[in-house]
Every structure is written in C-alpha cells, then in structure tokens.
Amino acid sequence: MTWSLNEKTNEKEDNSSDIFSHSGKELEPMKFSSGKTQEDIVNETLEAIKEGHKIIFIHGVCGTGKSAIALNIAKNFKKSSVVVPIRSLQEQYEIDYSQRKFILKDDKKPLKISVIKGRANFECPFDCCAASERHLPCIIEIKEKNAPQIFEYLEQNPHTDKTDFENITDVKRINVAPACPYWSPIYPSKTKSKVIEDAKKTPFDTISGKEFSLFERSPSCKYFMQYKHYANSDVLIFNSMKYLIETAMGRKPLTDIEIIDECDEFLDSFSTEKRINVNRLVTALSALHPDDQEKKTVIKDLIHKLNDHLFESDKDVECEKIENTEFQEVIDLILKNPNLAEDEELNYFNNALEIARNFESLLHETYISTERIEPEIEQAGLFGKSHNKEERVFISLVTINLAEKFRELVDKNKQLVLMSGTLHSPEVLRDIFGIKDFKIIQAEEHMPGKIKPVRTGIEKNCAFANFKNGQINRDQYLKILDHSISLATRPTLVHVNSFGDLPSEQELDRLKLHHLISKERLRELQLGQNSQVENFIEKKNDLLFTTKCARGVDFPGDVCNSIILTKFPYPNISSLFWKILRKEQPEKFREFYTDKANRELIQKIARGVRFKGDNVEVLSPDVRVLNGKFE
C-alpha cells in the first residue's frame, strides 16, 4: 500500500462535499514514539485483513491522525463506510478532507469522500428555508390539522386532481411531495409511479439485498442530491444515528468495510436505553394512510394497543422483562410490518422500527420501564411560553446482552475496523461484548503533551457513599470546587459530570461561590444555539462550563491551560442498564462500570493535549480524579 495524504494548494478549488481535484503538497506519514508510522498501521491492518481477521481494533491516542489512517485503509476497498458518533467529528472529516487535504488511490485518482448529513444542514430551494422545516411538501405530516396546506400542495402537483381526495386519509406522500419540482425520493428501484417515471435513476445495492434508487426529478435540491454519493462515492461518512437509521430502513449501501471512529463510544451506545415516545408514535401512525387494507388494519391495531399504555396506568412497569408485558405485542407488530412508513423517511414510526430492530433477536433478554411525565399548564423557555396539556408516556427498552448486539453488527457487514484512543480493555471486549477473535494494532500510545495534576490539599473522595455517611457534605464539596476553579490557570475548561454537581441559584448566593455558575444557568446556556464553546476557542471567554465536550472538540495550545472535573466520571448508576447489570451480573458490572469511567477520564483530559508541546493542569474537588490514570 502506498501512503497518501496531500495538503491542498489550489485556493480557487470549489469546497464541495467531494474531492475531484488533486493538486497539492504531499504530507509524510506521522511517526509515533514507538518508531511506527501511520503507514505502518495501515499496512498492519491490511495484512491482518488478509490473514482473515474480521474484527480489528486500532488504538491511537488523540493526535494520532486516525482519520488519515482510516481513509488510507478505505482506499484499498471499492466502497467503505466511516462511522463517527457525533456531528462535530463528522464535520471535522468534511473540513479536513473536502477543504484542506485529499487522498489519492493507488491509480492516482482522488478518493471520493462524501459526508451524509441530515436535512437541517441544507437549504430548501422550494421555500428558501432549512430543508428540515416541517411545513415542506416532502415532510409535512399528513394529518387533519395540516389539511389546508396539504390540499394546497395537491393543487400544485400537476400529477393529481384535488377532487380525487375527499378526506385527508386518502392522501399519500407521493401525492403531496411533487408540489416541489425538486423532490427526488429514494425508493426501491422497482417502484412504479407517473410522478417518477421520467426521473433519472441512480441505483445502488443495499444491505437488505434490495436495489434502491435515487429518483432524480431535478438536481436542484442538495439534500436529495447527496444520496447520489451512495452509488458514486468511494467513502461515505455517517454519524452513528444516521448510520443506524439507514441500516434499520434497509437502505444503507452495501460496503466492503466499516470503519468505526471513537468505537468505544459506539459500542457503549449498545447499553444505552432506547426510549419510545408513545404519544408521538400514536400521532405518527395516525398520519399514515396506506391503500393496502392489511396495513390499515395493522396501524389501527397498533394505535389501539398504544392507547392502552397511554390511558391505563396499571400497565406501567418499573423494570420488567418485555416478554412478561403487553408491550411485546407492540414490538412484534412493528417488526412484522417494517414497511408501514417506507416512503415517509421522517415519520417517527421509522425511529420506533430502528429501536425495535435493536432488540429483535434479544426480546427474551430485553427489559422495559415506563415513565410518565405530568403535563405542565405553562412552561417558560428561552423563546417564550409553551403549553403542554397532555401527559407524556415513554417506554424505555434495554438489554444487558451486548454480545448479541455486537454479533448482529458483525453478521451484517463484511469487515470491521474499530478505532479509538480509549479502547475497552481486552477483558471487557471478551466478557461484555463477547468478542473472542480480534486483533489490536497499536498506533500512538502516549499523549502528545504534558498533564500536570494540581492538588489544593483539601480534595475529598466524592463517592456517593461518602456523602451518605457524612465524610463530606454538599456545602463542603461546592466550596472545594469553587476554590479549585479560583486556583486554575486560565483559560479553564470545567467538565461538569452532571448538572447536580453545580449549585442552585440559592446555593450560589448563600455560600458566596464567586467562581461557579448555577446548574440552571448552564442548562440555559446549553439550550438551542450554543456559542459558548466557540467563544472559548476564540478566547472571548476564559472559563467554559460544559456537559458536552468529552469528545469531538479539541482545545489545543493556549486555548486551554487547565481542566477541572467536577467528579470522577462514573456513569449514572441509576440508569436502567446499570441497575439490571448490577443485579444480574455483579462481576461484569464492576468490570464494565470501572472501565467506562476510566476511559471517560482520559477522553475529558485529552481535550487539552492535542499536540506536542501542549501543557494542561488537572484539578478536581474529587481526589479520585487526581489519583486516576491519564493515559
């Protein structure tokens, strides 16, 4: 394999989502402290694949250049998926490899890399607004309250006659969406309709075995046009949510290799409880009006069963195996009828379908709990007052059999390469995820900068048990945290483990805490458009409190001189997953719980040591942080 990484030099080049030009300066592969280079890691990985290893882990700390390694692996395959857990990492791939750098395949042609994004990232040419606006003909909910707008769209559709529709239940998406001349849907290739008979078809194979096509009626909508990349690009960059939904819908393109960045977070997400909003699912089903009588009957049956859960609280469960509850009937119906909303991409039924498929082979080991949120007559928010007169009901599903969930991922794909600076321990990979046959390839093992723990001398062990037995109280904790911030060298990043670690407005005033903000204020700052991180990076602020920057955002050099952790980052032990694992498999619980906390500690501190020469102080009121391992 020939290493390829080039810095663009043509400033006039169009910054599109694909790389078509390849004029630039060659960049040598990075060399690690072990003497290995990025190119060596790529070659080791390709050799391991040739040897028959289907599951390969690459360990490389922050600053290893794992994205360049991933793409140099990908260029050896016809088509690849790269999966990242959060949007900021996806944006970083886009900036780095569509604007700053490019990679050449061995035939000297540029590697075509495309980032698949959600609607909110595009402008709609039909109405000059965000493509995610709910009034648009391609996504408007087909329900009675939207009838005036829907019938207006029917009039604008040259392929329909408004008089053919007596009721809203007669209307389908394919009747409404063509009001927009730019609407270009993705359907199974065999789909027949007058609306799309003249459309240009771009077919692609999918993991479901079906051939799908983009039916291009006009090239003007960039949101729809990105799906041409499913057929034409060498590498597709997904965020994990989009990847899982496309997989659940069966239309994720068939690829030769899946490369998962920040793989430990991706695997940890298998343990995250999935929530179905019962109210929202009923509304979504009510908006579906299929011609097929069997589908109509299924929808009616689903709504009836869901209404039982909405209005009969005796069906609520705190923590119960799903097979012992009536909600299994709902999941069974969803799984048996996956195509109820196949032409309604944003219908919430597809979210419920993705959740159901998450547990399809594990229903005998799936637990559920019910949560009811009481209606609030009036709620004040940043954008005025909102009214919610309806009690909301959520059903949470979780399984502790993560091994089976990982096996499903393996079975659906040809080859897996998983990368992270904080891999799970080999014991956790074997005991929790059931991975017996895997290979770990070591890239850079040591942080590029220096980490200096700073002790105030008044730190305490902030374990929950010590608050309970009186070894430390909340007032003491808040004062120590405030003191730590006062001693930190600015600019300072404060990782807030949970909102409860911060004082209330009353505590802030009563204890005279001059360096902290209240939990109410942090919630307010993190709602909506949050510019706090940008202001910190641009040095407009020298103190950043956040619950959101554990991964995907870097603060190198003098952007961040100190990092404070409010507590050792143990997961929330009251979550459904940890409760069940602790009860059913206490030894595995301790192993996984500690492993996850240690990985989160490293990730949080790594935000400040991106390059050689970076120096960062670490402070905390919790002595467990200062006694922890930072790499």
XYZ file of C-alpha atoms in Angstrom:
631
model
C 0.000 0.000 0.000
C 1.258 3.473 -0.889
C 0.545 6.110 1.774
C -1.321 9.166 0.530
C -2.095 12.433 2.278
C -1.874 15.748 0.480
C -2.432 19.330 1.516
C -4.449 21.334 -0.989
C -2.686 24.271 -2.583
C -5.326 25.377 -5.107
C -7.184 28.094 -3.207
C -9.714 28.585 -6.033
C -10.896 24.997 -5.818
C -14.572 24.577 -5.065
C -15.192 23.382 -1.494
C -17.770 20.746 -2.348
C -18.518 17.582 -0.404
C -16.460 15.556 -2.900
C -12.795 15.714 -3.828
C -12.278 15.992 -7.569
C -9.038 17.972 -7.829
C -5.764 16.617 -6.501
C -3.179 19.365 -6.766
C -1.283 19.766 -3.542
C 1.707 19.118 -1.333
C 2.450 15.557 -0.223
C 2.456 15.054 3.554
C 4.621 12.345 5.080
C 3.026 9.819 7.444
C 3.270 10.770 11.099
C 5.872 8.906 13.169
C 4.949 7.637 16.632
C 7.018 7.266 19.792
C 7.268 3.514 19.128
C 9.006 4.164 15.807
C 5.955 3.089 13.807
C 4.310 5.427 11.302
C 0.731 5.922 10.166
C 1.645 3.994 7.016
C 2.844 1.060 9.140
C -0.514 0.979 10.929
C -2.376 0.898 7.610
C -0.176 -1.919 6.312
C -0.536 -3.910 9.551
C -4.309 -3.557 9.271
C -4.415 -4.655 5.630
C -2.178 -7.615 6.443
C -4.459 -8.602 9.338
C -7.444 -8.474 6.967
C -5.594 -10.730 4.507
C -4.896 -13.138 7.384
C -8.647 -13.440 7.931
C -9.216 -11.187 10.954
C -12.739 -9.793 10.561
C -12.589 -7.621 13.698
C -9.586 -5.315 14.084
C -9.071 -2.617 16.710
C -6.657 0.288 16.253
C -5.551 2.042 19.435
C -4.219 5.561 18.993
C -4.473 8.491 21.392
C -5.735 11.934 20.440
C -3.422 13.377 17.793
C -2.579 10.038 16.154
C -4.216 11.069 12.879
C -6.707 8.221 12.945
C -8.883 9.814 10.254
C -5.997 9.730 7.742
C -5.291 6.123 8.756
C -8.971 5.247 8.236
C -9.109 6.763 4.758
C -5.830 5.159 3.697
C -7.321 1.822 4.704
C -10.561 2.660 2.879
C -8.797 3.493 -0.383
C -7.918 -0.187 -0.750
C -11.595 -1.145 -0.995
C -14.238 -0.462 -3.635
C -16.678 1.152 -1.188
C -16.353 1.940 2.529
C -18.380 3.364 5.397
C -16.766 5.506 8.087
C -18.935 5.959 11.171
C -18.431 8.668 13.800
C -20.504 9.067 16.987
C -21.146 12.805 16.907
C -21.732 15.539 14.353
C -18.643 17.553 15.292
C -16.386 14.644 14.271
C -18.307 14.274 11.025
C -17.814 17.991 10.363
C -14.092 17.589 11.063
C -13.813 14.897 8.391
C -15.628 17.200 5.965
C -13.400 20.202 6.685
C -10.173 18.195 6.604
C -10.873 16.127 3.501
C -13.003 18.384 1.308
C -11.325 21.707 2.040
C -7.793 21.188 3.373
C -6.477 17.788 2.314
C -7.082 14.939 -0.116
C -6.044 11.325 -0.635
C -5.077 9.564 -3.853
C -5.856 5.955 -4.606
C -3.108 3.725 -5.959
C -4.255 4.528 -9.517
C -3.573 8.219 -8.699
C -7.257 9.085 -8.915
C -8.649 11.059 -5.957
C -10.506 9.136 -3.278
C -14.121 10.313 -3.480
C -15.262 11.056 0.072
C -18.819 12.145 0.841
C -20.374 13.204 4.125
C -24.012 12.147 4.511
C -25.841 14.775 6.542
C -29.281 15.488 7.940
C -31.836 17.882 6.487
C -31.001 20.737 8.855
C -27.653 21.162 7.089
C -29.277 22.093 3.763
C -31.343 24.951 2.358
C -34.593 24.028 0.644
C -34.780 25.523 -2.895
C -38.583 25.246 -2.839
C -39.150 27.687 0.013
C -35.676 29.138 0.773
C -35.661 27.756 4.308
C -33.942 24.900 6.130
C -34.746 21.569 4.479
C -35.898 20.308 7.889
C -38.846 22.737 8.156
C -41.943 20.681 8.885
C -44.278 22.553 6.505
C -42.428 21.459 3.352
C -44.313 19.113 0.990
C -41.670 16.372 1.240
C -42.016 16.040 5.029
C -45.266 17.714 6.161
C -47.248 15.384 8.406
C -50.298 14.126 6.557
C -52.901 14.747 9.225
C -56.089 16.729 9.665
C -54.512 19.798 11.257
C -52.360 20.298 8.139
C -55.245 19.759 5.692
C -55.360 23.337 4.274
C -51.651 23.283 3.402
C -51.814 19.715 2.103
C -54.724 20.448 -0.243
C -52.842 23.499 -1.477
C -49.921 21.224 -2.322
C -52.289 18.838 -4.114
C -53.347 21.712 -6.355
C -49.696 22.455 -7.118
C -48.982 18.844 -8.089
C -49.506 18.519 -11.863
C -49.951 14.755 -11.500
C -53.010 14.892 -9.229
C -56.545 16.193 -9.279
C -57.582 17.690 -5.962
C -61.149 16.434 -6.432
C -59.902 12.837 -6.201
C -59.270 13.329 -2.480
C -62.325 13.599 -0.251
C -60.508 13.097 3.056
C -57.009 13.584 4.394
C -56.818 9.799 4.819
C -56.859 9.439 1.019
C -53.637 11.424 0.646
C -50.205 9.796 0.316
C -46.742 11.337 0.334
C -46.376 10.697 -3.374
C -49.449 12.907 -3.940
C -48.116 15.827 -1.891
C -44.343 15.916 -2.333
C -44.360 16.507 -6.133
C -45.706 20.003 -5.453
C -41.998 20.667 -5.073
C -40.387 20.193 -8.500
C -37.059 19.384 -6.791
C -38.348 16.444 -4.728
C -36.205 13.407 -5.612
C -37.101 10.418 -3.442
C -35.227 7.222 -2.625
C -37.404 4.188 -3.341
C -36.830 0.540 -4.198
C -35.745 0.526 -7.838
C -38.839 -1.424 -8.919
C -41.199 1.351 -7.738
C -43.615 2.476 -10.468
C -45.435 5.832 -10.481
C -46.261 8.531 -13.032
C -44.581 11.060 -10.755
C -41.164 9.439 -11.101
C -41.394 7.691 -14.466
C -39.303 10.414 -16.148
C -36.867 10.770 -13.248
C -33.200 9.939 -13.694
C -32.486 6.786 -11.677
C -29.274 6.316 -9.702
C -29.373 2.724 -8.404
C -27.334 1.264 -5.542
C -27.173 -2.068 -3.732
C -28.110 -2.161 -0.052
C -27.521 -4.363 2.972
C -31.144 -5.552 2.766
C -30.400 -7.217 -0.577
C -32.811 -4.879 -2.378
C -31.694 -2.444 -5.022
C -32.758 1.117 -4.198
C -32.566 4.166 -6.460
C -32.484 7.901 -6.143
C -35.230 9.133 -8.486
C -33.829 12.493 -9.588
C -36.618 14.782 -10.829
C -34.350 17.836 -10.599
C -30.735 18.330 -9.487
C -31.558 21.483 -7.506
C -32.145 20.039 -4.015
C -28.758 19.427 -2.422
C -30.279 17.368 0.384
C -31.595 14.751 -2.039
C -28.627 15.024 -4.396
C -26.242 13.916 -1.632
C -27.747 10.433 -1.974
C -26.138 10.098 -5.414
C -22.995 9.520 -3.371
C -24.494 6.208 -2.222
C -23.746 4.966 -5.727
C -20.820 7.137 -6.800
C -18.516 7.714 -3.816
C -15.667 5.556 -2.565
C -16.137 6.515 1.097
C -19.334 7.500 2.910
C -19.023 9.334 6.245
C -22.020 8.787 8.548
C -22.789 9.919 12.051
C -23.827 6.880 14.060
C -27.503 7.892 14.338
C -27.904 8.268 10.555
C -25.955 5.034 10.039
C -28.242 3.056 12.353
C -31.455 4.503 10.875
C -30.345 3.815 7.294
C -29.428 0.293 8.418
C -32.828 -0.203 10.094
C -34.633 1.023 6.957
C -32.593 -1.461 4.926
C -31.265 1.147 2.527
C -27.708 1.611 3.793
C -25.461 0.999 0.800
C -23.630 -2.293 0.659
C -19.980 -1.615 1.514
C -16.816 -3.701 1.708
C -15.580 -2.397 5.064
C -16.994 -0.489 8.045
C -14.513 1.764 9.862
C -15.864 2.994 13.189
C -14.144 6.003 14.751
C -14.431 6.549 18.527
C -15.529 2.920 18.569
C -15.715 2.639 22.345
C -18.496 5.234 22.417
C -20.231 3.444 19.542
C -20.080 0.127 21.425
C -21.098 1.782 24.702
C -24.234 3.001 22.917
C -25.408 -0.630 22.806
C -26.002 -0.271 26.551
C -27.970 2.951 26.214
C -31.635 2.507 26.918
C -33.802 3.347 23.912
C -36.946 5.382 24.560
C -40.153 5.198 22.573
C -42.396 8.231 22.956
C -45.807 6.546 22.951
C -47.742 9.778 22.321
C -45.553 10.644 19.361
C -45.780 7.144 17.906
C -49.591 7.257 18.019
C -49.535 10.621 16.236
C -47.101 9.304 13.618
C -49.215 6.212 12.943
C -52.344 8.354 12.650
C -50.629 10.260 9.835
C -50.167 7.091 7.743
C -52.907 6.278 5.213
C -51.888 3.268 3.111
C -54.085 1.871 0.318
C -53.412 -1.663 1.470
C -56.222 -2.865 3.774
C -53.879 -5.146 5.712
C -51.598 -2.212 6.537
C -54.621 -0.154 7.608
C -55.637 -2.935 9.993
C -52.130 -3.165 11.466
C -51.996 0.599 12.045
C -55.393 0.534 13.737
C -54.307 -2.377 15.941
C -51.044 -0.638 16.886
C -52.827 2.586 17.817
C -55.306 0.627 19.945
C -52.531 -1.173 21.846
C -50.528 2.031 22.318
C -53.587 3.872 23.615
C -53.902 1.176 26.270
C -50.445 2.187 27.507
C -51.328 5.882 27.328
C -54.530 5.700 29.312
C -54.175 2.644 31.546
C -51.500 3.272 34.175
C -51.921 -0.246 35.569
C -49.873 -1.386 32.566
C -46.879 0.662 33.758
C -43.771 -1.252 34.809
C -40.703 -0.111 36.748
C -38.316 -2.773 35.459
C -39.671 -5.907 33.837
C -38.707 -8.328 31.093
C -40.632 -7.314 27.991
C -41.831 -10.877 27.410
C -43.852 -10.558 30.637
C -45.627 -7.408 29.444
C -48.186 -6.488 26.798
C -45.717 -4.118 25.141
C -44.059 -7.088 23.442
C -47.158 -7.271 21.207
C -46.433 -3.710 20.055
C -42.813 -4.531 19.249
C -43.839 -7.729 17.440
C -46.297 -5.816 15.248
C -43.688 -3.186 14.396
C -41.142 -5.849 13.442
C -43.627 -7.799 11.317
C -44.645 -4.649 9.426
C -41.450 -2.685 8.757
C -42.759 -1.002 5.592
C -45.632 0.966 7.103
C -43.755 4.250 6.588
C -41.244 3.283 3.908
C -41.992 6.409 1.844
C -42.080 8.663 4.928
C -38.423 8.922 5.948
C -39.050 11.271 8.883
C -42.146 9.551 10.241
C -41.488 8.620 13.887
C -42.552 5.040 13.129
C -39.133 4.565 11.495
C -37.454 5.613 14.754
C -39.563 3.072 16.628
C -38.675 0.490 13.974
C -34.949 1.164 14.431
C -35.376 0.711 18.203
C -37.386 -2.492 17.755
C -34.767 -3.930 15.408
C -32.128 -3.123 18.008
C -33.749 -5.738 20.244
C -35.240 -8.097 17.640
C -33.078 -11.112 18.471
C -32.926 -10.267 22.172
C -36.558 -9.892 23.193
C -36.201 -12.711 25.729
C -33.392 -10.665 27.356
C -34.887 -7.184 26.962
C -36.188 -5.164 29.900
C -38.590 -2.231 29.815
C -39.725 0.522 32.136
C -42.497 3.106 31.885
C -42.083 6.803 32.572
C -44.982 9.235 32.800
C -44.287 12.953 32.585
C -47.072 15.036 34.041
C -48.481 17.816 31.852
C -47.478 21.373 32.662
C -50.078 24.060 32.086
C -47.465 26.628 31.224
C -43.717 26.357 30.794
C -41.380 29.297 30.336
C -38.489 28.894 27.943
C -35.919 30.923 26.103
C -38.340 31.522 23.239
C -41.432 32.373 25.228
C -44.072 30.175 26.844
C -45.219 26.781 25.672
C -48.267 24.793 26.723
C -48.411 21.053 27.139
C -51.791 19.708 28.224
C -51.047 16.047 27.588
C -49.343 13.588 29.887
C -46.422 12.067 28.005
C -45.620 8.385 28.268
C -42.234 6.881 27.430
C -41.299 3.215 27.245
C -37.582 2.539 27.751
C -36.010 -0.663 26.430
C -32.592 -2.046 27.312
C -30.679 -5.314 27.241
C -27.548 -6.386 29.076
C -26.649 -8.907 26.351
C -24.295 -6.633 24.430
C -22.512 -9.638 22.951
C -25.532 -10.493 20.819
C -25.881 -6.875 19.676
C -22.256 -6.836 18.563
C -22.690 -10.167 16.784
C -25.561 -8.649 14.774
C -23.240 -5.845 13.653
C -20.610 -8.381 12.604
C -23.118 -10.541 10.721
C -24.468 -7.588 8.698
C -21.056 -6.448 7.473
C -18.051 -7.896 5.655
C -15.186 -6.314 7.630
C -14.930 -4.184 10.780
C -12.093 -1.853 11.764
C -12.695 -0.068 15.069
C -10.537 2.858 16.223
C -10.240 4.841 19.445
C -7.818 6.468 21.828
C -9.642 4.696 24.650
C -10.383 1.126 23.652
C -12.258 -1.106 26.058
C -9.958 -3.438 27.939
C -9.489 -6.860 26.280
C -11.374 -8.361 29.241
C -14.410 -6.118 28.638
C -14.324 -6.846 24.904
C -14.452 -10.558 25.694
C -16.712 -10.631 28.762
C -19.206 -7.881 27.881
C -19.209 -7.766 24.076
C -18.427 -11.438 23.540
C -15.605 -10.735 21.074
C -13.332 -13.764 21.226
C -11.373 -13.394 17.986
C -9.965 -9.912 17.456
C -6.664 -8.197 16.787
C -5.427 -4.963 18.387
C -2.976 -2.805 16.443
C -1.121 -0.144 18.428
C -0.608 3.304 16.939
C 0.490 6.092 19.327
C 0.037 5.015 22.955
C 1.222 8.184 24.735
C -0.415 11.590 24.980
C 1.372 14.192 22.831
C 1.503 16.840 25.584
C 2.087 17.016 29.335
C -0.564 16.609 32.008
C 0.084 18.083 35.449
C -2.218 17.142 38.353
C -2.609 20.119 40.714
C -3.604 19.388 44.312
C -5.150 22.004 46.568
C -4.729 19.825 49.656
C -8.434 19.923 50.521
C -9.729 17.400 47.973
C -12.127 14.706 49.200
C -13.238 11.314 47.986
C -16.552 12.368 46.446
C -18.079 8.907 46.185
C -21.844 8.829 46.756
C -21.333 6.620 49.813
C -19.185 9.310 51.471
C -21.912 11.924 51.044
C -24.319 9.440 52.567
C -22.154 8.592 55.602
C -21.179 12.201 56.299
C -17.488 12.139 55.363
C -18.282 15.046 53.046
C -21.362 17.216 52.671
C -22.657 19.213 49.725
C -21.612 22.617 51.056
C -18.039 21.380 51.529
C -17.994 19.904 48.047
C -19.198 23.123 46.391
C -16.671 25.236 48.290
C -13.795 22.929 47.274
C -14.946 23.056 43.644
C -15.156 26.847 43.767
C -11.665 27.006 45.307
C -10.244 24.695 42.602
C -11.562 26.999 39.886
C -10.054 30.028 41.629
C -6.591 28.390 41.545
C -6.736 27.129 37.962
C -4.606 28.784 35.291
C -6.942 30.355 32.752
C -8.304 29.576 30.199
C -10.087 26.802 32.102
C -12.377 24.037 30.871
C -14.767 22.681 33.511
C -16.168 19.232 32.680
C -19.473 19.011 34.551
C -20.235 15.340 35.179
C -23.908 16.078 35.885
C -25.951 19.226 36.396
C -26.362 18.226 40.048
C -22.632 18.849 40.569
C -23.298 22.584 40.243
C -25.014 24.774 42.837
C -28.553 26.057 42.580
C -29.080 29.812 42.385
C -29.885 29.764 46.108
C -26.695 27.830 46.977
C -24.636 30.152 44.811
C -25.889 33.137 46.793
C -25.898 31.509 50.246
C -22.366 30.088 50.027
C -20.894 33.132 48.233
C -19.455 30.997 45.432
C -17.745 33.532 43.183
C -16.239 31.238 40.533
C -19.139 28.894 39.802
C -22.330 29.196 37.791
C -25.653 27.653 38.744
C -26.994 24.472 37.185
C -29.993 26.478 35.976
C -27.703 28.879 34.127
C -25.723 26.056 32.493
C -28.927 24.396 31.269
C -29.981 27.716 29.771
C -26.605 28.234 28.073
C -26.676 24.751 26.530
C -30.172 25.097 25.086
C -30.587 25.955 21.436
C -27.709 27.565 19.611
C -24.753 27.305 21.950
C -21.932 29.712 21.161
C -20.120 29.175 24.459
C -17.626 26.674 23.015
C -16.848 28.925 20.045
C -16.352 31.906 22.351
C -13.958 29.854 24.482
C -11.923 28.722 21.468
C -11.794 32.306 20.171
C -10.662 33.460 23.645
C -13.691 35.679 24.186
C -14.275 33.749 27.423
C -11.602 32.147 29.602
C -13.914 29.847 31.579
C -16.124 27.194 29.988
C -18.576 25.028 31.942
C -19.931 22.151 29.861
C -21.503 18.701 29.980
C -20.959 18.227 26.231
C -17.248 18.377 25.394
C -15.982 14.973 26.490
C -15.277 14.034 22.860
C -15.053 15.554 19.420
C -13.881 19.036 20.458
C -10.223 19.892 20.988
C -8.718 22.837 22.879
C -5.016 22.732 21.937
C -2.148 25.036 22.854
C -3.034 28.060 24.949
C -6.746 27.699 24.155
C -6.934 25.657 27.368
C -4.365 25.741 30.185
C -6.328 23.865 32.827
C -9.092 21.287 33.034
C -11.361 20.732 36.015
C -13.558 17.679 36.505
C -16.399 18.181 38.955
C -16.249 14.482 39.918
C -14.719 11.232 38.736
C -16.765 10.431 35.599
C -18.566 7.295 36.691
C -21.725 6.582 34.650
C -25.148 7.264 36.152
C -25.692 4.161 38.259
C -29.433 4.807 38.451
C -29.881 4.160 34.710
C -31.853 1.071 33.752
C -28.874 -0.725 32.157
C -26.537 -0.384 35.130
C -29.301 -1.325 37.590
C -30.027 -4.558 35.735
C -26.381 -5.471 35.076
C -25.515 -4.854 38.742
C -28.348 -7.113 39.861
C -27.949 -9.904 37.287
C -24.169 -9.986 36.713
C -22.362 -8.131 39.538
C -18.843 -9.173 38.472
C -19.343 -7.995 34.891
C -20.945 -4.823 36.260
C -17.841 -3.875 38.243
C -15.549 -4.654 35.306
C -17.521 -2.621 32.745
C -18.511 0.232 35.082
C -14.901 0.921 36.096
C -13.620 0.527 32.538
C -16.106 3.081 31.201
C -15.258 5.617 33.916
C -11.511 5.296 33.292
C -11.998 5.795 29.553
C -14.137 8.884 30.104
C -11.472 10.365 32.400
C -8.837 10.025 29.672
C -11.143 11.450 26.997
C -12.019 14.514 29.067
C -8.387 15.326 29.834
C -7.281 14.641 26.253
C -9.290 17.676 25.084
C -6.389 19.872 26.218
C -3.397 17.883 24.905
C -3.813 17.637 21.149
C -0.236 18.340 20.025
C 3.349 18.062 21.235
C 4.127 20.998 23.481
C 0.592 21.243 24.862
C 0.535 21.510 28.660
C -2.535 21.269 30.813
C -3.201 21.316 34.567
C -5.837 18.992 36.017
C -7.786 19.907 39.158
C -10.825 18.468 40.895
C -12.548 18.522 44.278
C -12.655 14.712 43.879
C -9.334 13.120 44.851
C -10.197 10.069 42.725
C -9.626 12.205 39.613
C -6.113 13.196 40.675
C -5.280 9.593 41.575
C -6.523 8.304 38.216
C -4.560 7.156 35.169
C -4.460 9.806 32.471
C -3.383 7.522 29.600
